[in-house]
Coordinates of C-alpha atoms in Angstrom, one line a residue:
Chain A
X1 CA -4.0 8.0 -10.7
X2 CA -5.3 4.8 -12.8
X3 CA -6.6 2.5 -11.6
X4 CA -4.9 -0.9 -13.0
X5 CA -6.8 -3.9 -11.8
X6 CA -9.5 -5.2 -9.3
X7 CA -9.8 -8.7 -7.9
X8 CA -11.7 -10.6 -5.2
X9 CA -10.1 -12.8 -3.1
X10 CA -12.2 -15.4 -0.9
X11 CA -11.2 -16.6 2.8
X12 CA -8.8 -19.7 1.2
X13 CA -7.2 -17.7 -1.3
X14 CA -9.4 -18.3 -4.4
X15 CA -10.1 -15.4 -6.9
X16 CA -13.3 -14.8 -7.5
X17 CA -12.9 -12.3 -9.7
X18 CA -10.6 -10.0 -11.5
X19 CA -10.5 -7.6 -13.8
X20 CA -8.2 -5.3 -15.6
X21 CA -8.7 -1.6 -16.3
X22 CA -5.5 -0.9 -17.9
X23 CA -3.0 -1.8 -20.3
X24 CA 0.0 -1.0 -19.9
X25 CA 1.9 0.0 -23.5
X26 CA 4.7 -3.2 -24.5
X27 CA 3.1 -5.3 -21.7
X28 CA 3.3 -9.1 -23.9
X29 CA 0.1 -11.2 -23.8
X30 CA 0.4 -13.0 -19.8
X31 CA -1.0 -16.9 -20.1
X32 CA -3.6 -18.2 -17.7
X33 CA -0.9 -19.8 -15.3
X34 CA 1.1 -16.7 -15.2
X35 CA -2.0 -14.9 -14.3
X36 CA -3.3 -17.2 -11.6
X37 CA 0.4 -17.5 -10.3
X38 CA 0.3 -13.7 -9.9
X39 CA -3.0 -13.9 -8.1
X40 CA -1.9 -16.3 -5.6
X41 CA 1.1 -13.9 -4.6
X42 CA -1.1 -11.4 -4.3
X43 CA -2.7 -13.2 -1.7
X44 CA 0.4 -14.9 -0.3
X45 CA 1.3 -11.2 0.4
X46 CA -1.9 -10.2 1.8
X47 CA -2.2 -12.6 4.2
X48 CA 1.7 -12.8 5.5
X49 CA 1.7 -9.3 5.7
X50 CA -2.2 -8.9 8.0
X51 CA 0.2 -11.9 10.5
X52 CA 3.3 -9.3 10.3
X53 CA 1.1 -6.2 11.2
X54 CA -0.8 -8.2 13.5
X55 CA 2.4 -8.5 15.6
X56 CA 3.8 -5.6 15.5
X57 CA 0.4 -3.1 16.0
X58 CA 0.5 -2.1 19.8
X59 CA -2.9 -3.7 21.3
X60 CA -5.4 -0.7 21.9
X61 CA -6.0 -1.3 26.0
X62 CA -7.4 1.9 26.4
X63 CA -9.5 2.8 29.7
X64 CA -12.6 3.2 27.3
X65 CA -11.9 -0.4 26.2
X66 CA -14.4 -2.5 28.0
X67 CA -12.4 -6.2 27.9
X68 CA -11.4 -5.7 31.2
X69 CA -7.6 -5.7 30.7
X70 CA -5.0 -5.5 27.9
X71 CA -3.2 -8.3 26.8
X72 CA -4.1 -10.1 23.7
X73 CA -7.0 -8.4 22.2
X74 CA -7.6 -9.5 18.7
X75 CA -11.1 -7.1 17.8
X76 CA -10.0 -3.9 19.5
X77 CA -10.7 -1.2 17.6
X78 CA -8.0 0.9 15.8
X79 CA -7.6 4.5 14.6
X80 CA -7.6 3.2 11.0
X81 CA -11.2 1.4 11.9
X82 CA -10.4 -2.6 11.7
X83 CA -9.0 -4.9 13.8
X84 CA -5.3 -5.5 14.6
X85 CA -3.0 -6.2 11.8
X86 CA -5.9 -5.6 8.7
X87 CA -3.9 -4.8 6.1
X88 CA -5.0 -1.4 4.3
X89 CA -3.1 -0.3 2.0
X90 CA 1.0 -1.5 0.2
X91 CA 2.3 1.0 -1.4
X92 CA 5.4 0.4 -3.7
X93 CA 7.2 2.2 -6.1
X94 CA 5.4 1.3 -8.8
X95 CA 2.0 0.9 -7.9
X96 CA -0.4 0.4 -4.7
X97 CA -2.6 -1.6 -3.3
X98 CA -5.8 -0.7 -2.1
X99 CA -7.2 -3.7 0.6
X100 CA -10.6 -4.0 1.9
X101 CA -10.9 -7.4 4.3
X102 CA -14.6 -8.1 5.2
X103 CA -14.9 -9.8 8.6
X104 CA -15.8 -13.4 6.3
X105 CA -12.4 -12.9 5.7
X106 CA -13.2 -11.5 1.5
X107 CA -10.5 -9.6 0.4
X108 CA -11.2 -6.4 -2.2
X109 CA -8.0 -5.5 -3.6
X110 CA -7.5 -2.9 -5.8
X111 CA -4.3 -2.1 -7.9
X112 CA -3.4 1.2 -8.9
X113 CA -0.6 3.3 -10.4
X114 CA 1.3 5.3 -8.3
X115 CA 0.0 8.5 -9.1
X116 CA -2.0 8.9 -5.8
X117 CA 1.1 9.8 -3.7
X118 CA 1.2 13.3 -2.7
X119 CA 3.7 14.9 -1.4
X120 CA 3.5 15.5 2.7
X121 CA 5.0 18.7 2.8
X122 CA 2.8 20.0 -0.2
X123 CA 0.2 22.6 0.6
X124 CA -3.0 21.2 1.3
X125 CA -4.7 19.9 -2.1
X126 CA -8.2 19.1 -3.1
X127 CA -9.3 15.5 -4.0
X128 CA -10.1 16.6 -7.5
X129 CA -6.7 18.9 -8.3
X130 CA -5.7 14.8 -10.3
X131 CA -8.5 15.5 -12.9
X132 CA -6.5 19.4 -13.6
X133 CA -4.0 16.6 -15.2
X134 CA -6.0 14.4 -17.5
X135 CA -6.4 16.8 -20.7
X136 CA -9.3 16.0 -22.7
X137 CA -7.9 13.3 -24.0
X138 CA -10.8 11.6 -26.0
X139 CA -12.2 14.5 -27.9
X140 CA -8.6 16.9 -28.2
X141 CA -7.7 13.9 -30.2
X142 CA -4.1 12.4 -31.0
X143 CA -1.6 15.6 -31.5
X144 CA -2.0 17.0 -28.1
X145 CA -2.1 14.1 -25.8
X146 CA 1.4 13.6 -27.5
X147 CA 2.2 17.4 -27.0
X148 CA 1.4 17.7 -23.3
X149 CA 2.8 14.0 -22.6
X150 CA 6.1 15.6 -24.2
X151 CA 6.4 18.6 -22.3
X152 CA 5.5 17.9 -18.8
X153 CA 7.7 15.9 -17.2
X154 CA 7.8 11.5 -17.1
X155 CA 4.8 11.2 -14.5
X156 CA 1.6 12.7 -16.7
X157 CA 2.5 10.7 -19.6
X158 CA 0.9 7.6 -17.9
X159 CA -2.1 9.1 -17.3
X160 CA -2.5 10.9 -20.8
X161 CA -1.6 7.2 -22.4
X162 CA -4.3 5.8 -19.8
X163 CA -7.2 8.3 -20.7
X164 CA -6.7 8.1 -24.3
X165 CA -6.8 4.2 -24.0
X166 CA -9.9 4.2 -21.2
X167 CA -11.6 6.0 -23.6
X168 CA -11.3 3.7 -26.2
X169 CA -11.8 0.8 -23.3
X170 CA -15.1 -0.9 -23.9
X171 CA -16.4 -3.6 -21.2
X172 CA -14.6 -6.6 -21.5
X173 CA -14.6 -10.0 -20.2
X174 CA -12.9 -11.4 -16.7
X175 CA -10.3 -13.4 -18.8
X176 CA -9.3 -11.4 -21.5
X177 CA -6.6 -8.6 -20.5
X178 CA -6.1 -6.5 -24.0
X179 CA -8.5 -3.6 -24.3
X180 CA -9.3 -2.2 -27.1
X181 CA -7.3 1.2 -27.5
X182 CA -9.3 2.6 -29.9
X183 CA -8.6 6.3 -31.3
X184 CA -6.3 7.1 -28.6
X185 CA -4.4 3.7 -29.5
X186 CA -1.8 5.5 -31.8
X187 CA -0.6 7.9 -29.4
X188 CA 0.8 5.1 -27.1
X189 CA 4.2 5.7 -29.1
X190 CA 5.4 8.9 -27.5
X191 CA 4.9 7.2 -23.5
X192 CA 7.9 6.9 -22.2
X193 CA 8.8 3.8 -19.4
X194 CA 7.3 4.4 -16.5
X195 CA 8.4 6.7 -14.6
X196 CA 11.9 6.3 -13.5
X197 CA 12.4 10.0 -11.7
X198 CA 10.9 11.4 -9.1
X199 CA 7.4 11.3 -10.2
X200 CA 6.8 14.3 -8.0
X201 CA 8.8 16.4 -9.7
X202 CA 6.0 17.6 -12.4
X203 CA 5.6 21.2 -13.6
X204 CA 2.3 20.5 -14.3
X205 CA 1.3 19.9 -11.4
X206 CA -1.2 22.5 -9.1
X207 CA 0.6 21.3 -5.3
X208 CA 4.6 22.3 -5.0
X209 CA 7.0 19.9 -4.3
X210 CA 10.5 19.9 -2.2
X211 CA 12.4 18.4 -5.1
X212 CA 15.0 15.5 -4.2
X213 CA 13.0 14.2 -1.5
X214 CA 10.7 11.6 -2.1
X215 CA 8.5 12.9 0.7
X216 CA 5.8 10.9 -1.3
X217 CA 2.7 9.8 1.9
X218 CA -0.2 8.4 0.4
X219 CA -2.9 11.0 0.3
X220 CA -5.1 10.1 3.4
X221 CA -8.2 11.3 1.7
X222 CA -7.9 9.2 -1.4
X223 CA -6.8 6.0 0.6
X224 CA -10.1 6.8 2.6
X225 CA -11.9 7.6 -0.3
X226 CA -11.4 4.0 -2.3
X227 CA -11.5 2.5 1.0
X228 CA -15.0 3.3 1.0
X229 CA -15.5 2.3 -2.1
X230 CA -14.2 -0.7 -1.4
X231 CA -16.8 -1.4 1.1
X232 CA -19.5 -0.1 -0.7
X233 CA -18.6 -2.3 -3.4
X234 CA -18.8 -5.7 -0.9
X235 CA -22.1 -4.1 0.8
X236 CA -24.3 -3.2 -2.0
X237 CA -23.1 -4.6 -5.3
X238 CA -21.2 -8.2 -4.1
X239 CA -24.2 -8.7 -1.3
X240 CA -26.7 -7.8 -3.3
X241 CA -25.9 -9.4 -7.1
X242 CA -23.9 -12.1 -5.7
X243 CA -24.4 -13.4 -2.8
X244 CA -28.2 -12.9 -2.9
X245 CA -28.3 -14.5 -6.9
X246 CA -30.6 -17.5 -6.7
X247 CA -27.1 -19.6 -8.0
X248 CA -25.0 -18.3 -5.4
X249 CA -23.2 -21.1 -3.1
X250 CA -21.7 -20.4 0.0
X251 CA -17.9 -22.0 0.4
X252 CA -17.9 -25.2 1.6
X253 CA -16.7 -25.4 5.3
X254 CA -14.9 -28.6 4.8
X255 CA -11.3 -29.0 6.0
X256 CA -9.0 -27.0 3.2
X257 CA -6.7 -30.7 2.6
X258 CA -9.8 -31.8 0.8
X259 CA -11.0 -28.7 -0.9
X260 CA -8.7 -29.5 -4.1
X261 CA -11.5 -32.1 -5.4
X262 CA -14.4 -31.7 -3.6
X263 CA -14.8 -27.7 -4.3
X264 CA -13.4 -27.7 -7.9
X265 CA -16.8 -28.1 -9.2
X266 CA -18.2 -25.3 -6.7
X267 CA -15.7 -23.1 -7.4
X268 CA -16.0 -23.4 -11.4
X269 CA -19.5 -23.1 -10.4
X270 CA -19.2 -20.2 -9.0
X271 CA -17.4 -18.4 -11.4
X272 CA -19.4 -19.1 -14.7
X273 CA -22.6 -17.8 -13.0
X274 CA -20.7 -14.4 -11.8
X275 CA -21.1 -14.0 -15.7
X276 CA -24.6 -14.1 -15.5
X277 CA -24.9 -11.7 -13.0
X278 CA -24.9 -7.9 -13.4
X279 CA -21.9 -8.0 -10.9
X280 CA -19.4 -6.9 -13.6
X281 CA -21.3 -4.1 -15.3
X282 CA -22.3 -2.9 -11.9
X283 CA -19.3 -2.8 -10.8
X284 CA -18.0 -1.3 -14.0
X285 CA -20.3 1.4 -13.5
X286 CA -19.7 2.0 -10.3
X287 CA -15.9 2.6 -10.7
X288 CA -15.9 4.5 -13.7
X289 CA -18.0 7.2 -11.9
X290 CA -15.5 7.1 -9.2
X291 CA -13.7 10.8 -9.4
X292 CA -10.2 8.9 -9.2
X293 CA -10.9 6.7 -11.4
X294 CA -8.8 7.4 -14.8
Chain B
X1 CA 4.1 8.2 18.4
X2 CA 6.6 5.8 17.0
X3 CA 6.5 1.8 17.7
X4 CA 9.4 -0.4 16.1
X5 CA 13.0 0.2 14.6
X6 CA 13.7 -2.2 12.2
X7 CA 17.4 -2.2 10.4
X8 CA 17.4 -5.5 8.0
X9 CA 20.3 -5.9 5.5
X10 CA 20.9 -7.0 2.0
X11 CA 20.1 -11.2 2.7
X12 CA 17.1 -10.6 5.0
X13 CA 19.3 -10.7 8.3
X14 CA 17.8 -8.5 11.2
X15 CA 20.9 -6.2 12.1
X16 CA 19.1 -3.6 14.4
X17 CA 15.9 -3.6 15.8
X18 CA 14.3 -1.6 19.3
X19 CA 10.9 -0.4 20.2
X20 CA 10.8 3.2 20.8
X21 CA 8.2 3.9 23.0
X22 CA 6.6 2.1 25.5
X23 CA 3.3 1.3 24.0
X24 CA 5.0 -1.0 21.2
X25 CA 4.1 -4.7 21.7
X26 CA 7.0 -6.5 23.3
X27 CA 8.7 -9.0 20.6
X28 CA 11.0 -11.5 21.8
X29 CA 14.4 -11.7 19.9
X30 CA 13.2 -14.7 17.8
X31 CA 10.2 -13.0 16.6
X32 CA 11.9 -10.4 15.5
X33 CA 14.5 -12.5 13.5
X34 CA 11.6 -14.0 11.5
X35 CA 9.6 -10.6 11.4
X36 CA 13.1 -9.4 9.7
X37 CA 13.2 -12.1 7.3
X38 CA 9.9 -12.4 6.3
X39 CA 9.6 -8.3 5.8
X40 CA 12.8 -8.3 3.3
X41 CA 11.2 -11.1 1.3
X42 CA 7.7 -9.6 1.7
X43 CA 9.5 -6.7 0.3
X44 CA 10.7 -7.7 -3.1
X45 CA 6.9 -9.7 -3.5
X46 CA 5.1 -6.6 -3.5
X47 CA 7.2 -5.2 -6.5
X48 CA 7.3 -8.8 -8.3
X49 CA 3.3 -8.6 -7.6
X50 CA 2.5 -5.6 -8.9
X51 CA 3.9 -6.8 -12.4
X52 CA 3.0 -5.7 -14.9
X53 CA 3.4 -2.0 -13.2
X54 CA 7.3 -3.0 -12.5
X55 CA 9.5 0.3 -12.2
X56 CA 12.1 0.1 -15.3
X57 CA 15.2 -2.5 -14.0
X58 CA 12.8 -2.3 -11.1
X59 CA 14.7 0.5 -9.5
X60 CA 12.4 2.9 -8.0
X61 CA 13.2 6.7 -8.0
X62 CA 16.3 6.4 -6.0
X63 CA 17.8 4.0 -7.5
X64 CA 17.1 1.3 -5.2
X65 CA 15.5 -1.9 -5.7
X66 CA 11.7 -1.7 -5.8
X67 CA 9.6 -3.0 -2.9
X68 CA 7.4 -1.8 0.1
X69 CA 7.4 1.8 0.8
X70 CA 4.6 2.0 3.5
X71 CA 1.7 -0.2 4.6
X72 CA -1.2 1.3 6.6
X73 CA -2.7 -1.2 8.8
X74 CA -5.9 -0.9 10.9
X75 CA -3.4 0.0 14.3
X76 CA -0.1 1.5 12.5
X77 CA 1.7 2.8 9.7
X78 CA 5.0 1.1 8.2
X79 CA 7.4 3.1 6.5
X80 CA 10.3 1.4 4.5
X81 CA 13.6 2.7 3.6
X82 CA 15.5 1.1 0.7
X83 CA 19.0 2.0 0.2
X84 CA 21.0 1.4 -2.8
X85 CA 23.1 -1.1 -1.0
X86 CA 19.7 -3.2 -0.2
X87 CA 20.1 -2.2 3.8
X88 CA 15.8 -1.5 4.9
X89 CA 15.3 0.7 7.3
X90 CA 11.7 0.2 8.6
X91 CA 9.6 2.4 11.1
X92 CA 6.4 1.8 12.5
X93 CA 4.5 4.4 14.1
X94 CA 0.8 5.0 15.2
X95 CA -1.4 5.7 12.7
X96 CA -2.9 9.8 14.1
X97 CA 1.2 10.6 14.1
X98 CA 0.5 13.5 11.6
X99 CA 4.9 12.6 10.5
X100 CA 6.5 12.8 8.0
X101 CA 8.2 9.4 8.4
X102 CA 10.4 9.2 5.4
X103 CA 12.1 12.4 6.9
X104 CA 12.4 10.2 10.1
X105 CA 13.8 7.3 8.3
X106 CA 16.4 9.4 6.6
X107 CA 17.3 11.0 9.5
X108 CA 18.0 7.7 11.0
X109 CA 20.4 6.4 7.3
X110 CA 22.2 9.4 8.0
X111 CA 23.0 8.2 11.6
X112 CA 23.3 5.2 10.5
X113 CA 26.4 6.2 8.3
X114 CA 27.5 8.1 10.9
X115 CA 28.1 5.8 13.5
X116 CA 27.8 2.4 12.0
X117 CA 29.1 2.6 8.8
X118 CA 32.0 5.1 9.8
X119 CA 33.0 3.4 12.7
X120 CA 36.6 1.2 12.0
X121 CA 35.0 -1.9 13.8
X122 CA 31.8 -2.0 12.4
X123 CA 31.8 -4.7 10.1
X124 CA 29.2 -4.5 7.5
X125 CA 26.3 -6.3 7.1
X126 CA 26.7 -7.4 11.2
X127 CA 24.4 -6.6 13.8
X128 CA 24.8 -2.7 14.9
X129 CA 26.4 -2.6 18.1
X130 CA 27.5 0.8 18.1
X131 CA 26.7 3.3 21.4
X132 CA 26.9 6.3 19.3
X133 CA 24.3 4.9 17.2
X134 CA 21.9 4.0 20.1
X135 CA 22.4 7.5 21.6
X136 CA 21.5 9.1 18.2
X137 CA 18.4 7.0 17.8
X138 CA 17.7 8.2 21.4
X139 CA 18.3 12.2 20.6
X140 CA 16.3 11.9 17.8
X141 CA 12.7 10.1 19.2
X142 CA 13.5 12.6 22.3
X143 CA 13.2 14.9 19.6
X144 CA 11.1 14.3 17.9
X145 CA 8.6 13.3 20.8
X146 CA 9.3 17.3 22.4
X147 CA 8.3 18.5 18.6
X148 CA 5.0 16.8 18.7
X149 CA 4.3 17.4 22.6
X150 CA 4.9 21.0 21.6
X151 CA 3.1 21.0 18.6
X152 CA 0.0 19.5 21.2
X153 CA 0.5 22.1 23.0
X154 CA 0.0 24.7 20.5
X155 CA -2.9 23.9 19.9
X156 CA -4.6 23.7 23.9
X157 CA -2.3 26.0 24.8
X158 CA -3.4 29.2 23.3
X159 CA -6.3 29.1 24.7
X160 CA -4.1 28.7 28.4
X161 CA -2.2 31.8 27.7
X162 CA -5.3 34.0 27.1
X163 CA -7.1 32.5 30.2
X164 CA -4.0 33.5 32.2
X165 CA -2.1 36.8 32.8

């Protein structure tokens, strides 16, 4: 799986940050407005979605739940750890969406290519059987990223395309969205579309598949797995470089009618000095020694 | 086990919706109407969000327009069925239910053809009022709900069998 982009979305549906991880070959130049557009469907999404799961989760009154009584019970405690309605994880066709809602109401989100759906009826897989996929992309050099992406069937040849061009990926900037592809920049040609078959159906692949079905269930251990990372990203590197940065201020708790002029200069504020913070590298780091990162 | 049937056609009408087990939270008809709406519209943001990852024509893999396959939310799972013809079928279902839910759902298009679509008076794109239908939806969550009571007792119920003669 790749991961495509990360962005932080604050309680009134300002990004905070974002970031792109890959490119995706033939994708044109987006402007400024188009991006920010994007962003705020994202969070349109988010938060219609957390009110439509919020009504249609069953309220947890358990006998071990100690509010004395069903009924309305906005904090119980669900399977999936969270309260009622937080919104986890959207999965569509062509990518999904990884959520992490702290209780300040920050939203995590983290966009990634489909490649993390497993089939359910597969035989039990280990986390790391994705990395049996990614051929040594950087140091076989071009001819046999081509080679493999040829032969095995339409889903690998995204992730060959994306190794070749993380490799080449340096750190960039928050606002600009072309990476650099480097040496792997030249194979890009032989990627097809994305993938427009089953993307289950790979030889390649170590876990068997019932072909025609898309029996395709998120894998529970990877959705867990980011999901911590998610957190861990909010608990040690947001709390720690951010929030606790000496030019760090807190959103204004004024009435959201007047935050379009009053917070404008907070928000810009708060922006440029996320540059001077180690947030970005950190969180760079931190994600490129993630095991499904790609 | 399961929570919600959800049936929504092509323009975001609700034309079927029931809770199948008792623990589902009780949604009056209104409430559902606008939980039907605002899902089919929800549906085609998530692909139009997810730009620039869009499927080619944004068709997914079966040929049906891109959008929501499954949300996990702290208390349930979703799981979206897109036809070709733009009808979503959506199932919720607590989140332990070790299911595979897209069996479920297509289970439930093929009884959906069945009895709606084959029946003469059925008009299309209508709310479902077909008693073969409801039946079928029954069998199946009786079913299904014997399946994992048995598969429950698997597990405790080895241990049963050696305890007694």
């Amino acid at each position: 799986m790749t991961v495509h982009s990360f962005l932080i979305f604050d309680r009134r549906g300002k990004t905070l940050f974002s970031k792109r991880y890959f490119q995706v070959p033939g994708e044109e130049e987006e402007t400024e407005a188009q991006r920010s557009d994007q962003q705020k469907l994202i969070y349109g999404m988010l938060l219609s979605l957390k009110e439509l799961c919020g009504t249609m989760s069953p309220n947890d009154d358990d006998d071990d739940d100690d509010d004395g009584g069903g009924g309305e019970n906005n904090n119980s405690n669900n399977s999936n750890g969270g309260s009622k309605g937080d919104v986890q994880l959207i999965k569509t066709g062509a990518a999904t969406l990884y959520n992490f809602e702290t209780v300040s109401g920050l939203r995590f989100v983290l966009y990634t290519t489909a490649e993390t759906s497993v089939g359910r009826t597969a035989s039990a897989t280990s986390v790391t059987s994705p990395s049996v996929l990614s051929p040594t992309a950087g140091a076989a050099g071009t001819t046999t990223t081509g080679a493999t992406g040829t032969t095995t069937t339409t889903g690998t040849p995204i992730l060959t395309a994306a190794t070749s061009g993380m490799m080449g990926a340096t750190t960039t900037t928050t606002t600009t969205t072309t990476l650099p592809t480097g040496t792997g920049g030249s194979t890009n040609t032989p990627l097809a579309s994305p993938p427009s078959s089953n993307p289950n159906l790979n030889s390649g692949h170590p876990w068997s598949v019932v072909p025609n079905t898309t029996t395709i269930m998120t894998h529970p251990q990877i959705t867990a797995q980011i999901r911590m990372s998610l957190r861990h990203i909010y608990e040690h590197l947001w709390v720690n470089l951010v929030v606790r940065s000496p030019l760090y201020r807190p959103p204004s708790t004024t009435s959201s009618s007047s935050t379009t002029t009053t917070t404008t200069t907070t928000t810009t504020q708060s922006l440029d000095f996320l540059k001077a913070t180690n947030f970005e590298v950190s969180l760079d780091n931190y994600l490129k020694g993630m095991p499904w990162f790609r | 086990m399961f929570l919600h049937l959800m049936i929504v056609n092509k323009s975001g009408g609700l034309i079927h919706h029931r809770a199948l087990s008792p623990k589902a939270p009780k949604i009056s008809t209104n409430e559902w109407l606008r939980i039907g709406s605002t899902f089919a519209s929800l549906h085609a943001i998530a692909a139009a969000a997810a730009s620039p990852l869009n499927c080619p024509n944004n068709k997914n893999a079966m040929g049906a327009d891109d959008g929501i396959e499954e949300i996990n939310a702290a208390g349930m799972i979703l799981r979206c069925l897109q036809t070709r013809t733009g009808i979503k079928f959506v199932l919720t279902a607590e989140p332990n239910a070790d299911l595979n839910l897209d069996a479920v759902l297509r289970e439930i298009y093929v009884l959906y053809t069945d009895c709606a679509l084959k029946d003469p008076f059925y008009e299309l794109e209508m709310p479902i009022r077909c008693e073969l239908f409801t039946q079928g939806i029954d069998n199946l969550i009786q079913r299904y709900d014997k399946l994992a009571n048995n598969n429950n007792n698997i597990s405790t119920g080895i241990t049963i069998g050696r305890t007694g003669r």
